[in-house]
Coordinates of C-alpha atoms in Angstrom, one line a residue:
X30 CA 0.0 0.0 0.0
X31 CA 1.3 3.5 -0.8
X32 CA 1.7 5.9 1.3
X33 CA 2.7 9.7 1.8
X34 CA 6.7 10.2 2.6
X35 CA 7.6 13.1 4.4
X36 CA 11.4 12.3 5.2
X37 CA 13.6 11.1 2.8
X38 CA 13.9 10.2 -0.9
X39 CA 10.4 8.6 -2.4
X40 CA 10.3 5.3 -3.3
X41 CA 7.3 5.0 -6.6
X42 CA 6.8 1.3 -5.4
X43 CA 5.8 2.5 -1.9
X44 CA 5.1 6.5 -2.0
X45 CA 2.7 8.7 -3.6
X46 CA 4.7 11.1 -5.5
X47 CA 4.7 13.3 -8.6
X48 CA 5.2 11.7 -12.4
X49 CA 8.5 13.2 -12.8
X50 CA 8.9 11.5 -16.1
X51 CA 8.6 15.2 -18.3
X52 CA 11.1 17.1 -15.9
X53 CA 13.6 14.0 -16.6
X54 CA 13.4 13.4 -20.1
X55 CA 13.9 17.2 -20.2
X56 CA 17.0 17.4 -17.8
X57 CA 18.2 14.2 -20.3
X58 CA 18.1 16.2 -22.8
X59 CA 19.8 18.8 -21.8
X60 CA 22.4 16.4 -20.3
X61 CA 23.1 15.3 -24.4
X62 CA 23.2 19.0 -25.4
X63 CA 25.9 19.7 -23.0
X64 CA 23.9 22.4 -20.9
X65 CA 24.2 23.3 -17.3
X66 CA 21.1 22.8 -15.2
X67 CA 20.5 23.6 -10.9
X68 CA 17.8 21.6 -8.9
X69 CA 17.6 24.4 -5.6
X70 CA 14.0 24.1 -3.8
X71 CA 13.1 24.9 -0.2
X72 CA 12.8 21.2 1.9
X73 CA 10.6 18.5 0.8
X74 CA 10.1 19.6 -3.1
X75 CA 11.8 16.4 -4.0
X76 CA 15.2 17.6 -5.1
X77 CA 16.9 14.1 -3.6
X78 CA 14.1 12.1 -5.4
X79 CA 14.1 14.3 -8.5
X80 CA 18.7 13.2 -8.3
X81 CA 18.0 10.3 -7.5
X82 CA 15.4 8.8 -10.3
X83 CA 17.8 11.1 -12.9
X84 CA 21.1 8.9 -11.9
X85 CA 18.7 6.0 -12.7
X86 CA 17.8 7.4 -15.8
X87 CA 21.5 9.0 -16.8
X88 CA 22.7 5.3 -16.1
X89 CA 21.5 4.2 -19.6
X90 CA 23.5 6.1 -21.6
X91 CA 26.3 7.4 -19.2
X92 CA 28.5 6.8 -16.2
X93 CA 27.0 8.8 -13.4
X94 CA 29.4 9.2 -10.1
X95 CA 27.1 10.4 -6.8
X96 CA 28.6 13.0 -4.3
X97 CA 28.2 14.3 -1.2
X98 CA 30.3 17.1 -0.8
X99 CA 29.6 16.8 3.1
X100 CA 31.7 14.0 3.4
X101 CA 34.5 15.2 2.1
X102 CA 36.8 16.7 5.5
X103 CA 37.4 20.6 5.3
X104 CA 41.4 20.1 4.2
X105 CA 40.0 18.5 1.1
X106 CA 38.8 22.1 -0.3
X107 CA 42.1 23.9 0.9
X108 CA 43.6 23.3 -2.2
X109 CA 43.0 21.7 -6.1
X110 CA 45.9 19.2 -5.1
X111 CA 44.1 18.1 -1.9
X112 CA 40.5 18.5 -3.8
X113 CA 41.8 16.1 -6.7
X114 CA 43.3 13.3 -4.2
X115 CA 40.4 13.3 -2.3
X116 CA 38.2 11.6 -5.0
X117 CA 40.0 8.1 -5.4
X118 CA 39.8 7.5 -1.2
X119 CA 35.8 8.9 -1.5
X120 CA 35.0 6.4 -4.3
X121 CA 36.9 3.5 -3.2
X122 CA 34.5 3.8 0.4
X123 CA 37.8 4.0 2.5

């Protein structure tokens, strides 16, 4: 039975939740063309849902890498150096 989420990404199989299917294939598309694009809302509009269900999307026709920037430790952003060594340890999981 579906129900209404109010923490966390939704999950179609077991939340109500907007067809997002438009707003993706249009994102997609500007994905091909090369184009920039920002997701900002206040909390709860569905920004993680919105990333998340795009990833699965993007995953057919590209290799998409997830980040959380909030992970990464404050001496990471000191310097490009730092910044650049810090992506191997984050996407190995160590």
């Amino acid at each position: 039975m579906k129900k209404f989420n109010t923490a966390g990404p939704c999950i179609p199989k077991k939340h109500y939740m907007v067809d997002l299917e438009d707003r993706l294939n249009r994102i997609h598309r500007m994905v091909d063309d090369g184009e920039y694009f920002t997701i900002n809302r206040a909390r709860q509009y569905g920004k993680t849902t919105t990333l998340a269900a795009l990833a699965g999307k993007l995953t057919e026709d590209y290799l998409v890498v997830s980040l959380d920037f909030q992970k990464f430790s404050q001496s990471c952003f000191e310097h490009e150096d730092s910044f650049c060594h810090a992506f191997p340890v984050f996407l190995s999981g160590r």
